[in-house]
mmCIF file of N, CA, C and O in Angstrom:
data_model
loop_
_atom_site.group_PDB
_atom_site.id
_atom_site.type_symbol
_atom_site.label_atom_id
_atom_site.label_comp_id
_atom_site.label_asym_id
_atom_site.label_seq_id
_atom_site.Cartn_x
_atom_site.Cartn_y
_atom_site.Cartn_z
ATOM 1 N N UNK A 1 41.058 -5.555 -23.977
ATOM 2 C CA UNK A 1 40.170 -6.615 -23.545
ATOM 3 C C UNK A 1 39.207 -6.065 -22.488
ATOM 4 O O UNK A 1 39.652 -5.283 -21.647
ATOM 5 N N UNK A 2 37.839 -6.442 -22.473
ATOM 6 C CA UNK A 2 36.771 -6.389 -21.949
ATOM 7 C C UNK A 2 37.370 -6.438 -20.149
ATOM 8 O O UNK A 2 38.548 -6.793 -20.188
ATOM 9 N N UNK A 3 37.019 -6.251 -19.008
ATOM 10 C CA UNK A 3 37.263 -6.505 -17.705
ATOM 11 C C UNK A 3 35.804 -7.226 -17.188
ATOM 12 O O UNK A 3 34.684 -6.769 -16.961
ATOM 13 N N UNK A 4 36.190 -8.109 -17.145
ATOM 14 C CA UNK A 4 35.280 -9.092 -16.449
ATOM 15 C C UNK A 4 35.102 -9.521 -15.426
ATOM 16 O O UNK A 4 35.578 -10.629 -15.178
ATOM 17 N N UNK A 5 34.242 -8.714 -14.288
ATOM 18 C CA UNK A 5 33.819 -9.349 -13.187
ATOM 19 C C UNK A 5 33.317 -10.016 -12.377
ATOM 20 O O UNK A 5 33.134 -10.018 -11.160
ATOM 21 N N UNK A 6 32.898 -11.193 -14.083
ATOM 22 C CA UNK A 6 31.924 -12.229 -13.413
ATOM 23 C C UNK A 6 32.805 -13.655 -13.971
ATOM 24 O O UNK A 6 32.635 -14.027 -15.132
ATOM 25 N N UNK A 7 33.559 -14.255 -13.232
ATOM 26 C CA UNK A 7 33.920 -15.528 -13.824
ATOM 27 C C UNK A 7 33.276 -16.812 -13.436
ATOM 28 O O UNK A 7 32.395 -16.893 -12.580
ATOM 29 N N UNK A 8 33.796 -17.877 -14.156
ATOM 30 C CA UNK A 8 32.880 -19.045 -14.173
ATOM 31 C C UNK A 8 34.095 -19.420 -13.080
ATOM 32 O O UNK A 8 35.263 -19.091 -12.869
ATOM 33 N N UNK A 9 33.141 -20.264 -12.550
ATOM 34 C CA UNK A 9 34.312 -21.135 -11.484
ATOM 35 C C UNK A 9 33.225 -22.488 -11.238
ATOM 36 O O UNK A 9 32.029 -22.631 -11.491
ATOM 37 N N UNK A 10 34.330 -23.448 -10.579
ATOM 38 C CA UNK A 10 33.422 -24.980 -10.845
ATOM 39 C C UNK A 10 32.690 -25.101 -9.835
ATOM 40 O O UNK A 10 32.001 -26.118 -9.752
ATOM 41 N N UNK A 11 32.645 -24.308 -9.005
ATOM 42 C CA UNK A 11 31.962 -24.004 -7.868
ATOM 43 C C UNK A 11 30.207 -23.641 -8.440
ATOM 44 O O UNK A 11 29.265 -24.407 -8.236
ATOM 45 N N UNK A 12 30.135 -22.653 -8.982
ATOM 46 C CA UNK A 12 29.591 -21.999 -10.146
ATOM 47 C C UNK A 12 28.477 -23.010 -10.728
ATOM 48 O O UNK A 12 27.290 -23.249 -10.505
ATOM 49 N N UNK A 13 29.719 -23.586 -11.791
ATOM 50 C CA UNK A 13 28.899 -24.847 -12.432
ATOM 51 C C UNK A 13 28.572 -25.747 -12.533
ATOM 52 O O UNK A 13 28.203 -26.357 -13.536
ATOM 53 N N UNK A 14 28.686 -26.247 -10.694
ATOM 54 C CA UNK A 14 28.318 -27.219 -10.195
ATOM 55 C C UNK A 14 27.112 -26.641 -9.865
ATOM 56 O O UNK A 14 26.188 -27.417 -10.107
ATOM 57 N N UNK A 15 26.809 -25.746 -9.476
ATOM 58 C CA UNK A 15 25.575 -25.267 -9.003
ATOM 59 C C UNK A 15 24.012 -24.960 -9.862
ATOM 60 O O UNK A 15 22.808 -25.105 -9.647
ATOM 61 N N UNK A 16 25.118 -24.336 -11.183
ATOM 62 C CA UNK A 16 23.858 -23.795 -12.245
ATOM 63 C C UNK A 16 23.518 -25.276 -12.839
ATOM 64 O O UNK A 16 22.440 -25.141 -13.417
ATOM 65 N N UNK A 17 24.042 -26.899 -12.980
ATOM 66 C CA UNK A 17 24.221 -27.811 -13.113
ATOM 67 C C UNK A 17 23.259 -28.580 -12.419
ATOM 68 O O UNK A 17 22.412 -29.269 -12.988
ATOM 69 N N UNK A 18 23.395 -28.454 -11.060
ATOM 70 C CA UNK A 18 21.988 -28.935 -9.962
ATOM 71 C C UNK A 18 21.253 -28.092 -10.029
ATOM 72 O O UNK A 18 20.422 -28.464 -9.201
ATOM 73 N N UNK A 19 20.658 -26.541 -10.674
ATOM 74 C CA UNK A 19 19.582 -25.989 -10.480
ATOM 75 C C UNK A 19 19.494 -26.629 -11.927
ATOM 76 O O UNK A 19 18.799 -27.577 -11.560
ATOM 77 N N UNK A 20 19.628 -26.815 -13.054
ATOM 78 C CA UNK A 20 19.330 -27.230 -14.290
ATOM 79 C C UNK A 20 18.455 -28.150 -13.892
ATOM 80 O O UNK A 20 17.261 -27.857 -13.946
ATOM 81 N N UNK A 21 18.797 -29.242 -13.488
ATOM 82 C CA UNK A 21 18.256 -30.649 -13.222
ATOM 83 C C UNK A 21 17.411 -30.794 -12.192
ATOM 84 O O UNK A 21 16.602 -31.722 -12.194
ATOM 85 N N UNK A 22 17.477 -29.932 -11.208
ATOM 86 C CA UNK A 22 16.149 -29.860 -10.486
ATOM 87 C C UNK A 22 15.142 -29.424 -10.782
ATOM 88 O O UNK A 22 14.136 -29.721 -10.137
ATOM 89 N N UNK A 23 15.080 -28.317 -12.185
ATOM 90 C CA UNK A 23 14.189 -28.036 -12.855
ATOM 91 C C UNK A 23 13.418 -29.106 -13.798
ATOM 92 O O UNK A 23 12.198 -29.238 -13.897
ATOM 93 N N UNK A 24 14.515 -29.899 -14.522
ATOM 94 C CA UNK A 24 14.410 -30.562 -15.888
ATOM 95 C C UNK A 24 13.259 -31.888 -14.374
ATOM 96 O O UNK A 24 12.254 -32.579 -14.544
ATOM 97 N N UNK A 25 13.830 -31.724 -13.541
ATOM 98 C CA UNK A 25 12.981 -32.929 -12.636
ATOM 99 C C UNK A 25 11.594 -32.139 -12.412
ATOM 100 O O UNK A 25 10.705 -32.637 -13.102
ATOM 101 N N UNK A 26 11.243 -31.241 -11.776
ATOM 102 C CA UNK A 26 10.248 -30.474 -11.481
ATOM 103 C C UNK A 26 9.488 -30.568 -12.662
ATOM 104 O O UNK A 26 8.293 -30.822 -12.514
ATOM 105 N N UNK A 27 9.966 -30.404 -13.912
ATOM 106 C CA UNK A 27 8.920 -30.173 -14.994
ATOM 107 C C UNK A 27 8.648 -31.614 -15.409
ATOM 108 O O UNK A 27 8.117 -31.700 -16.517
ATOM 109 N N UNK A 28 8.914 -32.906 -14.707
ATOM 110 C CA UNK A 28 8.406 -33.505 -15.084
ATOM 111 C C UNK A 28 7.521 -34.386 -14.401
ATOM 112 O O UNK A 28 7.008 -35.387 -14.900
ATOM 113 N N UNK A 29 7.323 -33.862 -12.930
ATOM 114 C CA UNK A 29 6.656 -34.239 -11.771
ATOM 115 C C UNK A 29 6.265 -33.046 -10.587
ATOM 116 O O UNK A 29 6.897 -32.302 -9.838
ATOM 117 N N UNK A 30 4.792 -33.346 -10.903
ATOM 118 C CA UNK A 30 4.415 -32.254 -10.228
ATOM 119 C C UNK A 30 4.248 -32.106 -8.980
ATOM 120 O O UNK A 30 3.506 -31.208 -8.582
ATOM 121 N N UNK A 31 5.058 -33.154 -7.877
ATOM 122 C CA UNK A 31 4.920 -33.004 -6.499
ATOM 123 C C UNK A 31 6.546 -32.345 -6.369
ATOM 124 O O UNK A 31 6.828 -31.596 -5.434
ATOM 125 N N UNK A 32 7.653 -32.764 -7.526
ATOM 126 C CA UNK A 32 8.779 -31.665 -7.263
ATOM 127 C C UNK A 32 8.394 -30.405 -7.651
ATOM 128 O O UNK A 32 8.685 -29.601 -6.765
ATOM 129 N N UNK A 33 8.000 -30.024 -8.353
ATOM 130 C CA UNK A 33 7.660 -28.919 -8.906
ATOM 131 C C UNK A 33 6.605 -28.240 -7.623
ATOM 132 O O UNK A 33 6.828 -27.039 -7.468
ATOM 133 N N UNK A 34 5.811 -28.651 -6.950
ATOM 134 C CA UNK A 34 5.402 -28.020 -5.580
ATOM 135 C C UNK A 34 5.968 -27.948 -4.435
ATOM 136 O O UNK A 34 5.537 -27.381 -3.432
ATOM 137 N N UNK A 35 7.499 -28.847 -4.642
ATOM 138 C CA UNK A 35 8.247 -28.837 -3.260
ATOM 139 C C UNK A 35 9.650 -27.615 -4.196
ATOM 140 O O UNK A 35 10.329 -26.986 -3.385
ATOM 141 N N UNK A 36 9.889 -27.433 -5.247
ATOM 142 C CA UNK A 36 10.516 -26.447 -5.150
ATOM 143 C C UNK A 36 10.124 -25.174 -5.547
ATOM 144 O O UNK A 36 11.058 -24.372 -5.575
ATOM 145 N N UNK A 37 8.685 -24.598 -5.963
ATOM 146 C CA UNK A 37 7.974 -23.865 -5.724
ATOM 147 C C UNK A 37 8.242 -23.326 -4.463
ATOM 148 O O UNK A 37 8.810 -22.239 -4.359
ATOM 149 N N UNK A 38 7.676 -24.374 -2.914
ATOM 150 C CA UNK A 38 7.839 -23.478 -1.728
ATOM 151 C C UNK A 38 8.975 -23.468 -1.213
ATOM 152 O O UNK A 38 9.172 -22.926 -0.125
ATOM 153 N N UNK A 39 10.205 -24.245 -2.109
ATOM 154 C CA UNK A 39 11.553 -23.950 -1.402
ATOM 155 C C UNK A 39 12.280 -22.678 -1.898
ATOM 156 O O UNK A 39 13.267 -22.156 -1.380
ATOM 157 N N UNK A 40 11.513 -22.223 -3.153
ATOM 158 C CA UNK A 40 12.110 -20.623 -3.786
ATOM 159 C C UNK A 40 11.213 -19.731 -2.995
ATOM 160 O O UNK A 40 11.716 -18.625 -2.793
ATOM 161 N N UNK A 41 9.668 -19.962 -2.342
ATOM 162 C CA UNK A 41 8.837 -19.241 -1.903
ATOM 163 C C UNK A 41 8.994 -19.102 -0.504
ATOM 164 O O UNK A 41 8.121 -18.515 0.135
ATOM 165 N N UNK A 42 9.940 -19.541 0.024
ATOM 166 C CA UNK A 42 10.472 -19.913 1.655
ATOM 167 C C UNK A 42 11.935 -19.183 1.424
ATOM 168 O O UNK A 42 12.409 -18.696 2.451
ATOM 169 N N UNK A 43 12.755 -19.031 0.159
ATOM 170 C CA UNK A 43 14.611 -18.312 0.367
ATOM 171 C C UNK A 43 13.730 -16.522 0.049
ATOM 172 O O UNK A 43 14.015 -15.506 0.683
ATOM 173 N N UNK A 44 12.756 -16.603 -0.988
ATOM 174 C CA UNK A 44 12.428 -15.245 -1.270
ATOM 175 C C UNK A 44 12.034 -14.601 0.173
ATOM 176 O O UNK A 44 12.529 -13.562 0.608
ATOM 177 N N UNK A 45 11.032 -15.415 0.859
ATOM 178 C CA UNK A 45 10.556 -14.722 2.049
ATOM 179 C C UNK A 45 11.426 -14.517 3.121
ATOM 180 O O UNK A 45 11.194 -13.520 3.805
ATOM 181 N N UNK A 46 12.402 -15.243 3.441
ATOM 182 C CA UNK A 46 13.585 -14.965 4.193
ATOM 183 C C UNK A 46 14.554 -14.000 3.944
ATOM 184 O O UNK A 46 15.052 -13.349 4.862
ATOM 185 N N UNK A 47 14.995 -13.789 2.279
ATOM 186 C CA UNK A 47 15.256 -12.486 2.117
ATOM 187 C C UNK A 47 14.789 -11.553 2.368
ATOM 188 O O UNK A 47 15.576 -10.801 2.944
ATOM 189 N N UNK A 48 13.514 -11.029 2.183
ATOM 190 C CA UNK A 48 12.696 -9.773 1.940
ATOM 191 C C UNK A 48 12.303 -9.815 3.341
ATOM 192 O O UNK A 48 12.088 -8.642 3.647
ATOM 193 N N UNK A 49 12.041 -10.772 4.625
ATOM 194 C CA UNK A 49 12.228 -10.292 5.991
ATOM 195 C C UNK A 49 13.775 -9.650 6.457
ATOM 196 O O UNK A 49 13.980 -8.673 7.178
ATOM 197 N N UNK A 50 14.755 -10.527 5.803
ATOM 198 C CA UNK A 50 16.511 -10.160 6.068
ATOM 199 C C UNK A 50 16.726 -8.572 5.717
ATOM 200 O O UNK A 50 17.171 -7.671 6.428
ATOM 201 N N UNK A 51 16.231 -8.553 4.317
ATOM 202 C CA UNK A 51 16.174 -7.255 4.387
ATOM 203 C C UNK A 51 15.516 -5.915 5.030
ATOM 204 O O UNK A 51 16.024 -4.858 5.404
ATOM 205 N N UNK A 52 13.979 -6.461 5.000
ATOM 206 C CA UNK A 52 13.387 -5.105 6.143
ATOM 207 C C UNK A 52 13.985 -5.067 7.165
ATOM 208 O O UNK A 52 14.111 -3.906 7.555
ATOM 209 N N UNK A 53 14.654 -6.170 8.134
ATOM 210 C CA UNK A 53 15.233 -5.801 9.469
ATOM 211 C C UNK A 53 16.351 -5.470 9.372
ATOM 212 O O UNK A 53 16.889 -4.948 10.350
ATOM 213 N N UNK A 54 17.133 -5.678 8.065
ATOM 214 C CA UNK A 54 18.389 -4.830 8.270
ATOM 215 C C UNK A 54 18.156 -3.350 7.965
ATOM 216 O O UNK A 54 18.796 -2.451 8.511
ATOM 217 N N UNK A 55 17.007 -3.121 6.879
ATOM 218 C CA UNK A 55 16.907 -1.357 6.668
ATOM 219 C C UNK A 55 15.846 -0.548 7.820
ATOM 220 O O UNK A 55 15.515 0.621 7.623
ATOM 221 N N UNK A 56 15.421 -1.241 8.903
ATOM 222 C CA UNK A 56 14.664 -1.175 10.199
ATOM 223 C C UNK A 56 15.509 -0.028 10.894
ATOM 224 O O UNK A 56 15.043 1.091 11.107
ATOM 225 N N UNK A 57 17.229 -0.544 11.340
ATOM 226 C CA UNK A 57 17.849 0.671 12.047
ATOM 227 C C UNK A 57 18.329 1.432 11.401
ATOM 228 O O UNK A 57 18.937 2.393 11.872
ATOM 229 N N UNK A 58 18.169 1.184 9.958
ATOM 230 C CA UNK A 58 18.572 2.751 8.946
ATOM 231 C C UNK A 58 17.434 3.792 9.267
ATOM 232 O O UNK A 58 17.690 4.985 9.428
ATOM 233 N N UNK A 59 16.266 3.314 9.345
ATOM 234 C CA UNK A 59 15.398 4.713 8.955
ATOM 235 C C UNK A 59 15.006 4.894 10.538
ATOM 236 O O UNK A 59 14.575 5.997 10.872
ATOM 237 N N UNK A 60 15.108 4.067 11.335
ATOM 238 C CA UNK A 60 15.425 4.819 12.959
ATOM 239 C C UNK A 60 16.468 5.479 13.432
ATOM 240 O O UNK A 60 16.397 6.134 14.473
ATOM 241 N N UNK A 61 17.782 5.354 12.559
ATOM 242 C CA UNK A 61 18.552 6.327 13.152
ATOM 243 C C UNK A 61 18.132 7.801 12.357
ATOM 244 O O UNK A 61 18.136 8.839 13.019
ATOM 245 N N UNK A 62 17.726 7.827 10.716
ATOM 246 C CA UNK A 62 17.079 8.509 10.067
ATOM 247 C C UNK A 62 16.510 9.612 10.331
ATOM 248 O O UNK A 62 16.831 10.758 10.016
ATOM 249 N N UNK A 63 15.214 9.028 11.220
ATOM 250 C CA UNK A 63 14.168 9.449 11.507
ATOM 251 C C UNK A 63 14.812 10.714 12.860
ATOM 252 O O UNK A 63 15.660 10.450 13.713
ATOM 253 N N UNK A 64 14.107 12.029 12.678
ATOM 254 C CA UNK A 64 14.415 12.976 13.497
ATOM 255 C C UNK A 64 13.783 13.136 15.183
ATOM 256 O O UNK A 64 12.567 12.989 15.308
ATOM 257 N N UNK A 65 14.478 13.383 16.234
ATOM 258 C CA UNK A 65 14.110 13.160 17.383
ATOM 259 C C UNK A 65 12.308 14.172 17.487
ATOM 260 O O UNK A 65 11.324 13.697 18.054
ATOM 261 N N UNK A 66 12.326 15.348 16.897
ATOM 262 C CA UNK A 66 11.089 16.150 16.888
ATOM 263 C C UNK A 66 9.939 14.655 16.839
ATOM 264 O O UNK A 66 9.333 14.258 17.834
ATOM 265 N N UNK A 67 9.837 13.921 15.265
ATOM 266 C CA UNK A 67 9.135 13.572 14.744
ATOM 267 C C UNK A 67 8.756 12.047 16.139
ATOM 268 O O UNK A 67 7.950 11.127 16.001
ATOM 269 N N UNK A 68 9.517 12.272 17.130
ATOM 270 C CA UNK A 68 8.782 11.116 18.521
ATOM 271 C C UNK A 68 7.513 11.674 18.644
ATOM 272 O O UNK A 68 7.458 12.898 18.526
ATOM 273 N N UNK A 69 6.133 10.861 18.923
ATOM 274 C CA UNK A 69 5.056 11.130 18.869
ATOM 275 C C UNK A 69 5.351 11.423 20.592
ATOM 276 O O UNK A 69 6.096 10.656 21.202
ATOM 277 N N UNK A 70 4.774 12.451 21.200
ATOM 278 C CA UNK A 70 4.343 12.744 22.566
ATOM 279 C C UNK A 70 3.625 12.473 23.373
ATOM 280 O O UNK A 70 2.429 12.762 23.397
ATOM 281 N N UNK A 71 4.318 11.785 24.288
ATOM 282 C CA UNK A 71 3.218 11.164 25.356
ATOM 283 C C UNK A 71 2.129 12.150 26.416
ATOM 284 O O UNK A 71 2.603 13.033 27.131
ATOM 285 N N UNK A 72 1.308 11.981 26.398
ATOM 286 C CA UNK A 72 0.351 12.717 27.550
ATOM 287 C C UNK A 72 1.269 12.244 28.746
ATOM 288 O O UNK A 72 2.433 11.852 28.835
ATOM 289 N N UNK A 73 -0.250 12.554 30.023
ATOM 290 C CA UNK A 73 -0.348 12.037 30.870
ATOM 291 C C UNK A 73 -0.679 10.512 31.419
ATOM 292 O O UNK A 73 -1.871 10.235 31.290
ATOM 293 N N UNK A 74 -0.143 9.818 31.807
ATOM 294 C CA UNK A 74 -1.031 8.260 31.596
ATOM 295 C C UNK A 74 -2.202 8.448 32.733
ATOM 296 O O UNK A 74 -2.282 8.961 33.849
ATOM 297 N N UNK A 75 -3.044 7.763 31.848
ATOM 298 C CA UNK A 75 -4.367 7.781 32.804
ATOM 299 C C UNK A 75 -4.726 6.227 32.850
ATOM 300 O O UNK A 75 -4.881 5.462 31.898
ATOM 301 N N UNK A 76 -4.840 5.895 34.612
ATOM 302 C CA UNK A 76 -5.233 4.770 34.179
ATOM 303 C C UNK A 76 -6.475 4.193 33.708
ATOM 304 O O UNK A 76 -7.495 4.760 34.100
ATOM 305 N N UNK A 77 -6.651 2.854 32.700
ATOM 306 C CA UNK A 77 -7.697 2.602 32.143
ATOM 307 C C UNK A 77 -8.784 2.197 33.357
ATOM 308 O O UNK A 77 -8.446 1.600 34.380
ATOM 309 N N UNK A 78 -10.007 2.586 33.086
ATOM 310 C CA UNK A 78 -11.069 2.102 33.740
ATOM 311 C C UNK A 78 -11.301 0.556 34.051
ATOM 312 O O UNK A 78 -10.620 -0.017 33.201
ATOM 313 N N UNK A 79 -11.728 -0.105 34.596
ATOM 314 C CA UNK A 79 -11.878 -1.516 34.472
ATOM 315 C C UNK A 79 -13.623 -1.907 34.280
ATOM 316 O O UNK A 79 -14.622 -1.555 34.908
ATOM 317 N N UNK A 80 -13.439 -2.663 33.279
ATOM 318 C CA UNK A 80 -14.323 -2.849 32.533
ATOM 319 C C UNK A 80 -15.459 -3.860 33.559
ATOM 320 O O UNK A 80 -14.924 -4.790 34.163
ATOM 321 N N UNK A 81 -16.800 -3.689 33.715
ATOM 322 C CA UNK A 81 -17.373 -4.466 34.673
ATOM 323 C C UNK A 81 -17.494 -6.036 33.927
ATOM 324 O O UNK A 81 -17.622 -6.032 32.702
ATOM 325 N N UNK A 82 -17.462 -7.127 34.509
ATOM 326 C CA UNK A 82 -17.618 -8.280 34.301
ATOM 327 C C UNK A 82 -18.632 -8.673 33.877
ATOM 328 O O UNK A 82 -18.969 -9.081 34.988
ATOM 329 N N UNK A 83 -19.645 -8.994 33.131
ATOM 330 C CA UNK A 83 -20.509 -9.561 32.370
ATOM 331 C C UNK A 83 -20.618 -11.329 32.066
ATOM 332 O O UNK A 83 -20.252 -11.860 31.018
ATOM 333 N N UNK A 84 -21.178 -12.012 33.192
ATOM 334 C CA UNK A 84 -22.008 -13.450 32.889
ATOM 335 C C UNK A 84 -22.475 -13.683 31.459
ATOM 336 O O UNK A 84 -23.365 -13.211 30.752
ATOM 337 N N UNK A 85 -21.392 -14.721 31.296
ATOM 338 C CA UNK A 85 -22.004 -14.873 29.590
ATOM 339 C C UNK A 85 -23.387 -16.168 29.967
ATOM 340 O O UNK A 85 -23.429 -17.157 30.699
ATOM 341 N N UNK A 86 -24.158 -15.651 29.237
ATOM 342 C CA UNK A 86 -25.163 -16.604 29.778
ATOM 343 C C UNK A 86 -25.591 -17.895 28.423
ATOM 344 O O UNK A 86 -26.325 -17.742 27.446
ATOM 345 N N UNK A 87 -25.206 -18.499 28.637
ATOM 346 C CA UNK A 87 -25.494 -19.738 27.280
ATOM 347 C C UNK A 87 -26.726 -19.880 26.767
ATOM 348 O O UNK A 87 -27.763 -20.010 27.417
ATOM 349 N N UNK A 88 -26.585 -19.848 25.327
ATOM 350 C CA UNK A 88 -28.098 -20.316 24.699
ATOM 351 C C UNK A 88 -27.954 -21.456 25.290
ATOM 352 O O UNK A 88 -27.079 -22.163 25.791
ATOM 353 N N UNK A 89 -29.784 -21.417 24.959
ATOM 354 C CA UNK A 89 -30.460 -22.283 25.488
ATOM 355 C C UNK A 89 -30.377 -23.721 24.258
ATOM 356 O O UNK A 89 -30.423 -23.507 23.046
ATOM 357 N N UNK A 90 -30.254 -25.089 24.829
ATOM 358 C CA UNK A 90 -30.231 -25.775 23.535
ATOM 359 C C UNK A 90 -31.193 -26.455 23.590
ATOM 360 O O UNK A 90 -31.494 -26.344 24.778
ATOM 361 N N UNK A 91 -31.834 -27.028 23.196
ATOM 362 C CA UNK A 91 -32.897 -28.299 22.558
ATOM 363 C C UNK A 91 -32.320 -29.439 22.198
ATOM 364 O O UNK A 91 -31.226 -29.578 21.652
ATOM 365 N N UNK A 92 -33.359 -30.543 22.634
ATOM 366 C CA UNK A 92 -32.786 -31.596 22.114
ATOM 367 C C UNK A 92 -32.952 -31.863 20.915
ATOM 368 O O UNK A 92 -33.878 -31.260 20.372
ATOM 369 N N UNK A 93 -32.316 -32.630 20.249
ATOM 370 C CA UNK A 93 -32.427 -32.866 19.057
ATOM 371 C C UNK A 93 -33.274 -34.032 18.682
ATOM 372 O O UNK A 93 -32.983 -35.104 19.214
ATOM 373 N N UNK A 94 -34.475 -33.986 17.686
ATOM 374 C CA UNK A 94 -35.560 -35.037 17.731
ATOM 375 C C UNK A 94 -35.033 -35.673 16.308
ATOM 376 O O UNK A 94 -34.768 -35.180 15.212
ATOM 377 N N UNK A 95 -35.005 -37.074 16.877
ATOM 378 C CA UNK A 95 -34.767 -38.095 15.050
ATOM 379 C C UNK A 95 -36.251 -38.312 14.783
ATOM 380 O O UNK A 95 -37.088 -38.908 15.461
ATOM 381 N N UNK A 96 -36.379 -37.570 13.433
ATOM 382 C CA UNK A 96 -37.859 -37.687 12.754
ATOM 383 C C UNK A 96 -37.520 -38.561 11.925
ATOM 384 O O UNK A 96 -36.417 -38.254 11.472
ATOM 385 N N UNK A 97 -38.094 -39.972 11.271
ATOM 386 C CA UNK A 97 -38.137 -40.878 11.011
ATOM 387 C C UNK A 97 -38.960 -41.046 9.855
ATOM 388 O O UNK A 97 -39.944 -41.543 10.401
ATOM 389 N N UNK A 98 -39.299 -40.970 8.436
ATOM 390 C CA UNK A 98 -39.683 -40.675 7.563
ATOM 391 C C UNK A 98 -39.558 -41.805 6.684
ATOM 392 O O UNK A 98 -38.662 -41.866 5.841
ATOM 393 N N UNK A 99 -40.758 -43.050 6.911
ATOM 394 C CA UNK A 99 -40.757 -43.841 6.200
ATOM 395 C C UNK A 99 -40.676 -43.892 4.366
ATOM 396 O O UNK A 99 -41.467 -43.228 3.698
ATOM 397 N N UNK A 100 -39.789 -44.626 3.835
ATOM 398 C CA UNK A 100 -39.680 -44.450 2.529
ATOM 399 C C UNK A 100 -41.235 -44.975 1.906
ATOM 400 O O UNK A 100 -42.120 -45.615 2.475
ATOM 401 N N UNK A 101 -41.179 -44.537 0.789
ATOM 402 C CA UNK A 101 -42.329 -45.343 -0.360
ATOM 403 C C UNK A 101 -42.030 -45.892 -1.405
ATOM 404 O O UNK A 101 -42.007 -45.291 -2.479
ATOM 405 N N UNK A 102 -41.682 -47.429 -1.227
ATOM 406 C CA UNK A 102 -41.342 -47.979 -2.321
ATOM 407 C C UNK A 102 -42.273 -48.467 -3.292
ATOM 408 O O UNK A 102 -41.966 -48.946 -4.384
ATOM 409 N N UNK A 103 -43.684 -48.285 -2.731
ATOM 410 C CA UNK A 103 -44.545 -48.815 -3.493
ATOM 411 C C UNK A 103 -45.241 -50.227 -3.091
ATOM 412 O O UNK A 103 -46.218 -50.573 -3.755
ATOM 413 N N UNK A 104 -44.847 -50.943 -2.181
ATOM 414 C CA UNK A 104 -44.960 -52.189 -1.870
ATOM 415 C C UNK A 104 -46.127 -51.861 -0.625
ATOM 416 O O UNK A 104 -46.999 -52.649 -0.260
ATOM 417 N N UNK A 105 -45.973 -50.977 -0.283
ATOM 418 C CA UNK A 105 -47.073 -50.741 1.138
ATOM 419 C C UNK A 105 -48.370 -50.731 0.834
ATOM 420 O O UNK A 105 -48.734 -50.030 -0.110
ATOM 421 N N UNK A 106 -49.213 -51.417 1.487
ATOM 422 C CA UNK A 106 -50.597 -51.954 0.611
ATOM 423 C C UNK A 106 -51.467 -50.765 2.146
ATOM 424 O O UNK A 106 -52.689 -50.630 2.205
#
């Protein structure tokens, strides 16, 4: 006999049971179908952050002490002189008034 390491359990098929039907609902209304869109687009992105920060202290312990970039000397930065922002200039704004022509004006 085959060795099987994947069994069904009701745990299981209670689950594949409510994803069935949240689908069979989604496809038939399209405001579920946009709320579980960003609820698969919200577990994917939480994985794939879960994962870069867990493989974050793999490739820092990895990474070889040579390959530390080397610091100079610190120099301090200059300070930048202050500059008056000086505001455009505005205008008032004129309501031009542009009688219609309906034809009636003798």
């Amino acid at each position: 006999m085959p060795d099987h390491s994947f069994e069904f359990s009701p745990k299981l098929l209670l689950k594949l049971l409510a994803a069935s039907f949240l689908l069979y609902i989604a496809a038939q209304s399209f405001f579920v179908a946009i709320f579980v869109m960003l609820a698969v687009g919200t577990y994917i992105k939480k994985k794939i952050s879960k994962a870069k920060s867990d493989s974050a202290p793999l490739d820092a312990k990895n990474a070889p002490a040579a390959a530390a970039p080397i610091q100079s000397a610190a120099v301090p930065p200059q300070p930048q002189p202050i500059q008056a922002a000086v505001p455009k200039r505005q205008y008032a704004k004129s309501a031009v008034v542009i009688p219609l022509k309906t034809g009636t004006d003798d």
